Short mmCIF file of C-alpha atoms in Angstrom, two decimals:
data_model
loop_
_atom_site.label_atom_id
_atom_site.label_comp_id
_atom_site.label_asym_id
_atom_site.label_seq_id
_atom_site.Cartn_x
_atom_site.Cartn_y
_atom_site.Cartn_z
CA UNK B 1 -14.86 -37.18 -31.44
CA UNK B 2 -16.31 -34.08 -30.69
CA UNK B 3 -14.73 -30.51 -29.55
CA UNK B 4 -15.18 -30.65 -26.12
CA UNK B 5 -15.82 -27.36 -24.34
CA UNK B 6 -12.36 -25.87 -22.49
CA UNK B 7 -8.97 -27.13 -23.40
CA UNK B 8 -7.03 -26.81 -20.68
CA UNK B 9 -2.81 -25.70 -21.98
CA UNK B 10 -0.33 -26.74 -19.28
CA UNK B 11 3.06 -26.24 -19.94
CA UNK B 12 4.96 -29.40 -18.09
CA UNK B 13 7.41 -27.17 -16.43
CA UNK B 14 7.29 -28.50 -12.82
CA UNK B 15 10.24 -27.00 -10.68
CA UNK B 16 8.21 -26.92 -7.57
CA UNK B 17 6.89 -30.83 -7.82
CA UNK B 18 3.70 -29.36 -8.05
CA UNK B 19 2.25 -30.64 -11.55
CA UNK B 20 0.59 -34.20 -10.47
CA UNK B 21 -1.26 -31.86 -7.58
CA UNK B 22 -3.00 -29.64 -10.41
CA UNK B 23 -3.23 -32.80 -12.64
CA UNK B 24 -4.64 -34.24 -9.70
CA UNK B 25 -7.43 -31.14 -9.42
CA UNK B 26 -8.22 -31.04 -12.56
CA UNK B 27 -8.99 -34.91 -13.36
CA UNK B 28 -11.71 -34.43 -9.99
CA UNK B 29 -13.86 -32.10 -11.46
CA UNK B 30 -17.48 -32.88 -11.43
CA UNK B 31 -17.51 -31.05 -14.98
CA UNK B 32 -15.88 -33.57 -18.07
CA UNK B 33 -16.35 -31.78 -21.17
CA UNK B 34 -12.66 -30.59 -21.46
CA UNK B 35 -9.15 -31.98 -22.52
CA UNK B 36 -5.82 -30.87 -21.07
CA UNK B 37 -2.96 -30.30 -23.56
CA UNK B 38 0.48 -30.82 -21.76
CA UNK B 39 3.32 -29.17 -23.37
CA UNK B 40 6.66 -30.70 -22.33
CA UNK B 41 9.81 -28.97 -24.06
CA UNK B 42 13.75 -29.82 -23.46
CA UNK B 43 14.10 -27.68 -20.39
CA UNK B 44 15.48 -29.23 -17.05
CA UNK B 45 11.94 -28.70 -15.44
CA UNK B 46 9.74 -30.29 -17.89
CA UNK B 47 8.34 -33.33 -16.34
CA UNK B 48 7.77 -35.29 -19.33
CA UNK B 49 7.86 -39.02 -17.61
CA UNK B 50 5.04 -37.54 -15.86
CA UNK B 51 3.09 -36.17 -18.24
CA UNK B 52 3.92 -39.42 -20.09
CA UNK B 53 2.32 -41.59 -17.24
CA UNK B 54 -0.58 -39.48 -16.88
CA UNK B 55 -1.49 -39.12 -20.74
CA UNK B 56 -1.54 -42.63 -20.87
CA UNK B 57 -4.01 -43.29 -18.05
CA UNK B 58 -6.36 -40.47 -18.82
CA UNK B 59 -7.84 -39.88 -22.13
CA UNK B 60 -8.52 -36.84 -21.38
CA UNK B 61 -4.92 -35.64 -21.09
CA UNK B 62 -2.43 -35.77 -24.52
CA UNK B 63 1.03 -34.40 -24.45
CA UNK B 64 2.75 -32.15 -26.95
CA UNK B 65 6.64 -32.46 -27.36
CA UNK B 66 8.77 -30.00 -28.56
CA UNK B 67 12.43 -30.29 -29.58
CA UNK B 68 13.62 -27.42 -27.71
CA UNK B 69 13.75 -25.59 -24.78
CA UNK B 70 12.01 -22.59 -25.04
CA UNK B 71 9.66 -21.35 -22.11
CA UNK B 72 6.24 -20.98 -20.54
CA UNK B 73 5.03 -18.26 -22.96
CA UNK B 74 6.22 -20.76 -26.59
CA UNK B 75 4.56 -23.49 -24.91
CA UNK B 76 1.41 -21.87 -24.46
CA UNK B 77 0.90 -20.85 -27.89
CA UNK B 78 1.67 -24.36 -29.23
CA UNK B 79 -0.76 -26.08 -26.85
CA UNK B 80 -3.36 -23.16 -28.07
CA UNK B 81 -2.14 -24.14 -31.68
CA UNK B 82 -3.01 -27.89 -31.14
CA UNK B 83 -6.35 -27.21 -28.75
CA UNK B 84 -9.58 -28.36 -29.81
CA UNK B 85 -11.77 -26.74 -27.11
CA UNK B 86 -14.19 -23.47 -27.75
CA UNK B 87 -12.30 -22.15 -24.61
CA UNK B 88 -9.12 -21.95 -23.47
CA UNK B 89 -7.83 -22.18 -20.20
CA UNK B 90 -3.82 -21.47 -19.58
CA UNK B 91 -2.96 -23.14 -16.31
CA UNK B 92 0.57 -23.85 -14.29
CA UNK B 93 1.99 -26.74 -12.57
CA UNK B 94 1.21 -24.46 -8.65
CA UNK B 95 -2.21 -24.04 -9.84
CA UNK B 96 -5.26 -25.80 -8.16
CA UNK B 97 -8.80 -26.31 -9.83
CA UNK B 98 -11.53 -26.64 -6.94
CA UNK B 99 -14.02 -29.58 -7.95
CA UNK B 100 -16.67 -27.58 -9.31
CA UNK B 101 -14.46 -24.77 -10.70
CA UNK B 102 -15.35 -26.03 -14.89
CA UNK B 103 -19.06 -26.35 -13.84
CA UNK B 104 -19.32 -23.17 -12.55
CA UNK B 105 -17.77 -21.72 -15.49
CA UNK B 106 -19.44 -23.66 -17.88
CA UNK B 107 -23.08 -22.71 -16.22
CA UNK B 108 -21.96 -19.01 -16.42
CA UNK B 109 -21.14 -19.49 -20.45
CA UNK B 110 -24.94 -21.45 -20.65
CA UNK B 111 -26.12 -18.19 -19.51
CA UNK B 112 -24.02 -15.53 -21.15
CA UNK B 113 -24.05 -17.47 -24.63
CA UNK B 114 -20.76 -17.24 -26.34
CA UNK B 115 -17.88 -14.52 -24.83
CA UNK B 116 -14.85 -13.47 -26.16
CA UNK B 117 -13.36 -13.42 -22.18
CA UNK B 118 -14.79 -15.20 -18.96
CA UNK B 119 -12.83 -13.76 -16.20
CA UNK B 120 -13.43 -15.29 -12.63
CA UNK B 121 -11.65 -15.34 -9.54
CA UNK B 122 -8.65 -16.49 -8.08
CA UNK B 123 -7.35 -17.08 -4.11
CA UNK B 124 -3.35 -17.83 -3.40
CA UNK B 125 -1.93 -19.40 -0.73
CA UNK B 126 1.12 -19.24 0.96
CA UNK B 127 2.29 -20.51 4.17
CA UNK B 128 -0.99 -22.38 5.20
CA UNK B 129 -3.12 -19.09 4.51
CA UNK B 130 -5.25 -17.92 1.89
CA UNK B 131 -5.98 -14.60 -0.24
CA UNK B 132 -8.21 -13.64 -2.50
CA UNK B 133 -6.71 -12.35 -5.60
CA UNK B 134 -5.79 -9.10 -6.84
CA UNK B 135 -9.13 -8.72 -9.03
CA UNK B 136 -11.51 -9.28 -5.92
CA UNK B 137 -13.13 -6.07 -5.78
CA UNK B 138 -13.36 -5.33 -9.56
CA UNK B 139 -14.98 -8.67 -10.09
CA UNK B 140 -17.10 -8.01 -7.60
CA UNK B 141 -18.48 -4.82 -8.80
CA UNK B 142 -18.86 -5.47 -12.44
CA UNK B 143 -22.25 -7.06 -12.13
CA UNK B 144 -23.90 -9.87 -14.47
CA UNK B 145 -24.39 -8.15 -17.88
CA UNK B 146 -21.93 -9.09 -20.80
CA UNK B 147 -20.00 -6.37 -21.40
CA UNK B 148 -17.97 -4.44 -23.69
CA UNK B 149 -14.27 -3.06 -23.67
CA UNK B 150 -14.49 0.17 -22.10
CA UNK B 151 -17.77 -0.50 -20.20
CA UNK B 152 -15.60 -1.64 -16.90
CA UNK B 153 -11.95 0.03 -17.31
CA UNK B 154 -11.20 -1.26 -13.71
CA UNK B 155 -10.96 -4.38 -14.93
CA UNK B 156 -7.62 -3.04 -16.84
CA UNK B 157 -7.01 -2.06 -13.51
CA UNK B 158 -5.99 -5.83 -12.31
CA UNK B 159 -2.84 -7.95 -12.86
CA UNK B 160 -3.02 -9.29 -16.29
CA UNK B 161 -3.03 -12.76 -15.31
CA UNK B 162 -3.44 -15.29 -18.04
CA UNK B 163 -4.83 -18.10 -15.61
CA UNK B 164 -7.64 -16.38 -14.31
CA UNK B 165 -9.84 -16.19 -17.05
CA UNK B 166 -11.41 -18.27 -20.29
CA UNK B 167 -10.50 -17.03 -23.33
CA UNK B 168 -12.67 -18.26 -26.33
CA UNK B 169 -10.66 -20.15 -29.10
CA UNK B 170 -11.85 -18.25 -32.09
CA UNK B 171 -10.87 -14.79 -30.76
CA UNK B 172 -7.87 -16.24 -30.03
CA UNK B 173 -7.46 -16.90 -33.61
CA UNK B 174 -8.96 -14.12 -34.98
CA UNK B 175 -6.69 -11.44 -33.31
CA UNK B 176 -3.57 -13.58 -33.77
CA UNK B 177 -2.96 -13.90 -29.88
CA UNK B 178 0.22 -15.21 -28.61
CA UNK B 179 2.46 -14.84 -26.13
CA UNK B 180 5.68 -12.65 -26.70
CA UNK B 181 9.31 -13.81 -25.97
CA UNK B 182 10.56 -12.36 -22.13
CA UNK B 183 9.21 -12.61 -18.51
CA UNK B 184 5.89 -10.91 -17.87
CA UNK B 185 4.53 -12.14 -21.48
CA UNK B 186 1.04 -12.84 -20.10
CA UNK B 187 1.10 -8.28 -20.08
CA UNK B 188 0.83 -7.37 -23.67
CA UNK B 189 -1.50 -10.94 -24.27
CA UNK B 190 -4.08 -9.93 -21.92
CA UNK B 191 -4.29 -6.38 -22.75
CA UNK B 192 -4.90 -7.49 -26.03
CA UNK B 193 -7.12 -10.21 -25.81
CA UNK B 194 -9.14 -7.68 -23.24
CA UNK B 195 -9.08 -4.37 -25.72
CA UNK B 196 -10.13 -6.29 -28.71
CA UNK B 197 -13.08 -8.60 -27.22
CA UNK B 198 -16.64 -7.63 -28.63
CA UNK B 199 -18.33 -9.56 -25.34
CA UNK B 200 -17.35 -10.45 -22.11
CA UNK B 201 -18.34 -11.68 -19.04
CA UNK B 202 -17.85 -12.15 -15.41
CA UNK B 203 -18.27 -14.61 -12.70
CA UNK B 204 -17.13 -13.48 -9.40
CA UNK B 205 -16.22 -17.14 -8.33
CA UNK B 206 -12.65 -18.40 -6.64
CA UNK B 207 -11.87 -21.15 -9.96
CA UNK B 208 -8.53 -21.53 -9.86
CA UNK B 209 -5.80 -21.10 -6.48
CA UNK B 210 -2.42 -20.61 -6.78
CA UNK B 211 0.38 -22.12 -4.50
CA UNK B 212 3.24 -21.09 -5.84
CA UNK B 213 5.71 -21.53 -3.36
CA UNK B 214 8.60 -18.70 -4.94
CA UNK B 215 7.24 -15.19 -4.42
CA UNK B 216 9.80 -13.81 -7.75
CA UNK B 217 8.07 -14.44 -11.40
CA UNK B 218 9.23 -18.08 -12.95
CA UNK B 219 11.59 -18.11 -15.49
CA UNK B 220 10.21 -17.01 -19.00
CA UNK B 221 11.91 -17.77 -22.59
CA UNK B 222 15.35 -18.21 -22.75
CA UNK B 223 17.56 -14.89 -22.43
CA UNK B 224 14.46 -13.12 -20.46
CA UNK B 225 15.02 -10.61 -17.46
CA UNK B 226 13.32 -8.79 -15.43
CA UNK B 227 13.34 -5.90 -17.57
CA UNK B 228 11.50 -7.50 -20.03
CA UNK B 229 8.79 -6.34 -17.75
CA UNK B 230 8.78 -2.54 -19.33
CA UNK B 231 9.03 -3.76 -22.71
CA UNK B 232 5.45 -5.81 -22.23
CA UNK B 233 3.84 -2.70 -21.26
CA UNK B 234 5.60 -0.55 -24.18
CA UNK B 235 3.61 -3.21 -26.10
CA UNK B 236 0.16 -2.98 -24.20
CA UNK B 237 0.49 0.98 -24.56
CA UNK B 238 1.33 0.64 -28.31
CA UNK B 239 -2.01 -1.28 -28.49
CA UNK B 240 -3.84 0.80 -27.09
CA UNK B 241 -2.98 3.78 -28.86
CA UNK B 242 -3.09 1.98 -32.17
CA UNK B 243 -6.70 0.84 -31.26
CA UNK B 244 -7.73 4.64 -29.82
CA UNK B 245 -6.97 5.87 -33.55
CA UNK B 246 -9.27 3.71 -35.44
CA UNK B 247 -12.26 6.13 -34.33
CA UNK B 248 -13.64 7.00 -31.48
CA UNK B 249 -15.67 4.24 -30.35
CA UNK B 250 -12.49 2.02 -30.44
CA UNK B 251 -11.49 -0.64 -29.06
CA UNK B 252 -14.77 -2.48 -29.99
CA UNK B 253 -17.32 0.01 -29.47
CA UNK B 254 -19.47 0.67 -26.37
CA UNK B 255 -21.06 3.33 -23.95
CA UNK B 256 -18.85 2.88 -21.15
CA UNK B 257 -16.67 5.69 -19.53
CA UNK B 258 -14.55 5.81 -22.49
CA UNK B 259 -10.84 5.58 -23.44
CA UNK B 260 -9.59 8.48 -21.23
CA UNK B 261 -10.61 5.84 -18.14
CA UNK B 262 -9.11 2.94 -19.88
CA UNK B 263 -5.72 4.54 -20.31
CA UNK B 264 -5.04 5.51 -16.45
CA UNK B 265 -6.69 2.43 -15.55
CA UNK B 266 -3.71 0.82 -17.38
CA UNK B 267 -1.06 3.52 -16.04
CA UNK B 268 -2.00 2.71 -12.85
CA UNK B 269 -1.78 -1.22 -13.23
CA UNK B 270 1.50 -0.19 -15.05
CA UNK B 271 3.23 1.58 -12.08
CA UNK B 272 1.37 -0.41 -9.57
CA UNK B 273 3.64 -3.33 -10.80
CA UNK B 274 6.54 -2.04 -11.31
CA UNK B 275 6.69 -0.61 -7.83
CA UNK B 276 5.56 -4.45 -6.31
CA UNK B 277 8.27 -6.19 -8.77
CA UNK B 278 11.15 -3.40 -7.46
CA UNK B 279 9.58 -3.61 -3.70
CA UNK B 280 9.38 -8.06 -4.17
CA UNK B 281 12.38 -9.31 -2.15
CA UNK B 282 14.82 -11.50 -4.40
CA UNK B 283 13.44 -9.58 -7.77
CA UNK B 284 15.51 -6.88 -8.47
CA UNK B 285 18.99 -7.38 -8.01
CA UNK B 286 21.06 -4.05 -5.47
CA UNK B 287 22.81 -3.78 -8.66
CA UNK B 288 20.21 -2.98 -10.61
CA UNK B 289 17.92 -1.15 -8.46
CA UNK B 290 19.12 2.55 -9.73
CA UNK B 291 18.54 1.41 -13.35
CA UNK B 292 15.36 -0.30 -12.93
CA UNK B 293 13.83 2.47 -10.99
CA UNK B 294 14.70 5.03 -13.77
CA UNK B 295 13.28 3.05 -16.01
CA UNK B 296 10.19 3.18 -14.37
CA UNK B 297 10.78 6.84 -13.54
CA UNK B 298 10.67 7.25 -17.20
CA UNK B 299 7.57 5.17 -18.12
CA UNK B 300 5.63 7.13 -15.48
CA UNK B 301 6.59 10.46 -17.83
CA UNK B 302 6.19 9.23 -21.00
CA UNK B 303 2.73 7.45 -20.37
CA UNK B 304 0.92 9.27 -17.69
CA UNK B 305 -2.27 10.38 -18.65
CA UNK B 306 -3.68 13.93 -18.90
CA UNK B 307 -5.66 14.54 -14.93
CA UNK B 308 -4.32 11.59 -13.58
CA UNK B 309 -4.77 11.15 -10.02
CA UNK B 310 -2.23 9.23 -7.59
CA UNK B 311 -3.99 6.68 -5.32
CA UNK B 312 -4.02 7.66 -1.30
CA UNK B 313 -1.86 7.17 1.39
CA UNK B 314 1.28 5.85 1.23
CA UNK B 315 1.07 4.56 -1.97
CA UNK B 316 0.45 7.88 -3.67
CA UNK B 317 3.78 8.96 -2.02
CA UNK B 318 5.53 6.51 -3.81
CA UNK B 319 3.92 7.16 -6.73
CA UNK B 320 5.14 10.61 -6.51
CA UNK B 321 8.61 10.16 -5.84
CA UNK B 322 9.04 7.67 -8.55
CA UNK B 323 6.89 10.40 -10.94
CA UNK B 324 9.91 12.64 -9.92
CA UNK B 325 12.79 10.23 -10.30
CA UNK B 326 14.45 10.54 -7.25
CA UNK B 327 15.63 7.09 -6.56
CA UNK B 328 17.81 8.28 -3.50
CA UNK B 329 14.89 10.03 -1.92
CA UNK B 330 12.80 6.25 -2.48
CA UNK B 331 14.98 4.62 -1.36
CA UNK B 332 15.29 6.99 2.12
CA UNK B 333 11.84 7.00 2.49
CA UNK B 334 11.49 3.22 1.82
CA UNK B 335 14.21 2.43 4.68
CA UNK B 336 12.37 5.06 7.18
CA UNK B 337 9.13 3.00 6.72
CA UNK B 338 10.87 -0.08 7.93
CA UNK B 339 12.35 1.65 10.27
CA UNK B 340 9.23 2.87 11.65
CA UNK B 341 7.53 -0.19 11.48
CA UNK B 342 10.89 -1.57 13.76
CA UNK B 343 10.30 0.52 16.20
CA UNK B 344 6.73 0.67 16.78
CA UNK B 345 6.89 -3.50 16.53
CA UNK B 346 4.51 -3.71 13.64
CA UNK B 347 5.63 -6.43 11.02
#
């Protein structure tokens, strides 16, 4: 049998009752030349009499088993471990596939020729509505060409998402990609996958939705918190810096803007997210505020880049108190926002 084109890795995990809907999605699409790997493991949410029932109606859908219970990010890698595709395509249970989603990318690859990354777009919706996704605008404005590493630093500007983009088997393999242990562990994979690819390409094009219907990060690996979420970027930083001393045309080589650009493109997708996860209602427990916050306080020291400019408006103020680790003054200013909002009956 040949290697079809994308293999599509879906951890079974299915707490939101979600997984026959992407199954669903997936099995419509006007494009055929892929498989989808289903990884059930022994966690509660794993919906393996599902997958079951659908791997044995579909011969395009096989399910891997593992003995234990060990997360999204472990059952990623041994779906990517077992794939047979040129491309791979990391997908959730809350994630949709519009009909022509595969063609689309597959037409962009015909044109392109082989790419170490294909990232496209993504909308989410919550509540009945839509949004485009956080990587609109950079998508947008990267244009057709294949490019390089440091050619589009911008696009280390958006959330490292692993579901929003192909990423071709062999690099895969070649770099030794795999998700780390922890929440967040799509950070330091991304970054890396990203920083070391020779060629890729773009296609501005909603391919995948999300409807996750929890706001807070799923759970990761076992023993995972929130936290975890500063030691993904220690990881993504390490990279970089590792890469940056192999010469100066590193990561990969090209005449883009250069490292400097990549680095606060990454600080600022670094404290961009930290201040969303402490700001994302249910995330960060009162207990823990003070702590997390100083953790990021300290992150935004040790990492911020030489001429680094804070964004505008009111996020640049909180990027400035959190540069000067006042976490009583952040949290004053965050409560006199609401309140101001209260008042004026803006919601």
């Amino acid at each position: 049998m040949p290697s079809p084109l994308i293999s599509v890795v879906l951890p079974a995990h299915d707490q939101q009752k979600q997984l026959a809907d992407c199954l669903d999605s997936l099995l419509a699409q006007s494009f055929r030349d892929f498989e989808v790997l289903l990884v059930a493991d022994r966690s509660p949410e794993s919906a393996t009499v599902l997958a079951d029932t659908y791997a044995a109606r579909h011969p395009q859908v096989s399910v891997l088993r593992l003995d234990a219970a060990v997360g999204v990010g472990t059952a990623r890698n041994a779906g990517a471990a077992r794939a047979r595709g040129a491309y791979l395509l990391f997908l959730d249970a809350d994630h949709h596939v519009p009909p022509d989603a595969l063609r689309a990318l597959a037409d962009r690859l015909d044109r392109t020729g082989p790419v170490d990354l294909l990232l496209f777009g993504h909308t989410r919706r919550h509540a009945g509505r839509d949004w485009p996704g956080g990587a609109e605008a950079q998508l947008a404005a990267a244009g057709p060409d294949v490019l390089g590493p440091l050619d589009r630093p911008e696009l280390l500007g958006a959330p490292a998402l692993a579901w929003d983009r192909l990423l071709r088997r062999a690099h895969w393999q070649e770099q030794g990609l795999a998700f780390p242990d922890g929440m967040y562990e799509e950070i330091p994979l991304v970054h890396r996958a990203m920083l070391t690819a020779a060629r890729i390409a773009v296609l501005p094009q909603h391919c995948v939705q999300l409807r996750r219907r929890e706001t807070v990060h799923p759970t990761g690996s076992p023993g995972s918190s929130r936290f975890d979420l500063f030691d993904q970027y220690e990881r993504s930083f390490a990279l970089l810096d590792e890469l940056l001393e192999e010469g100066p045309d590193a990561p990969a080589g090209s005449g883009g803007p250069g490292p400097d650009a990549v680095r606060d493109a990454l600080f600022t997708r670094m404290i961009r997210h930290y201040l969303f996860v402490f700001d994302l209602a249910g995330c960060v427990s009162r207990a823990e505020r003070p702590q997390f916050f100083h953790r990021a306080a300290e992150h935004h020291r040790r990492f911020q880049p030489p001429g680094h400019r804070r964004p505008a408006g009111r996020e640049g103020v909180k990027f400035s108190l959190l540069a000067g680790g006042a976490y009583p003054a952040f949290e004053v200013a965050k409560l006199s926002h609401i309140a101001r909002g209260t008042l004026t009956g803006r919601r």
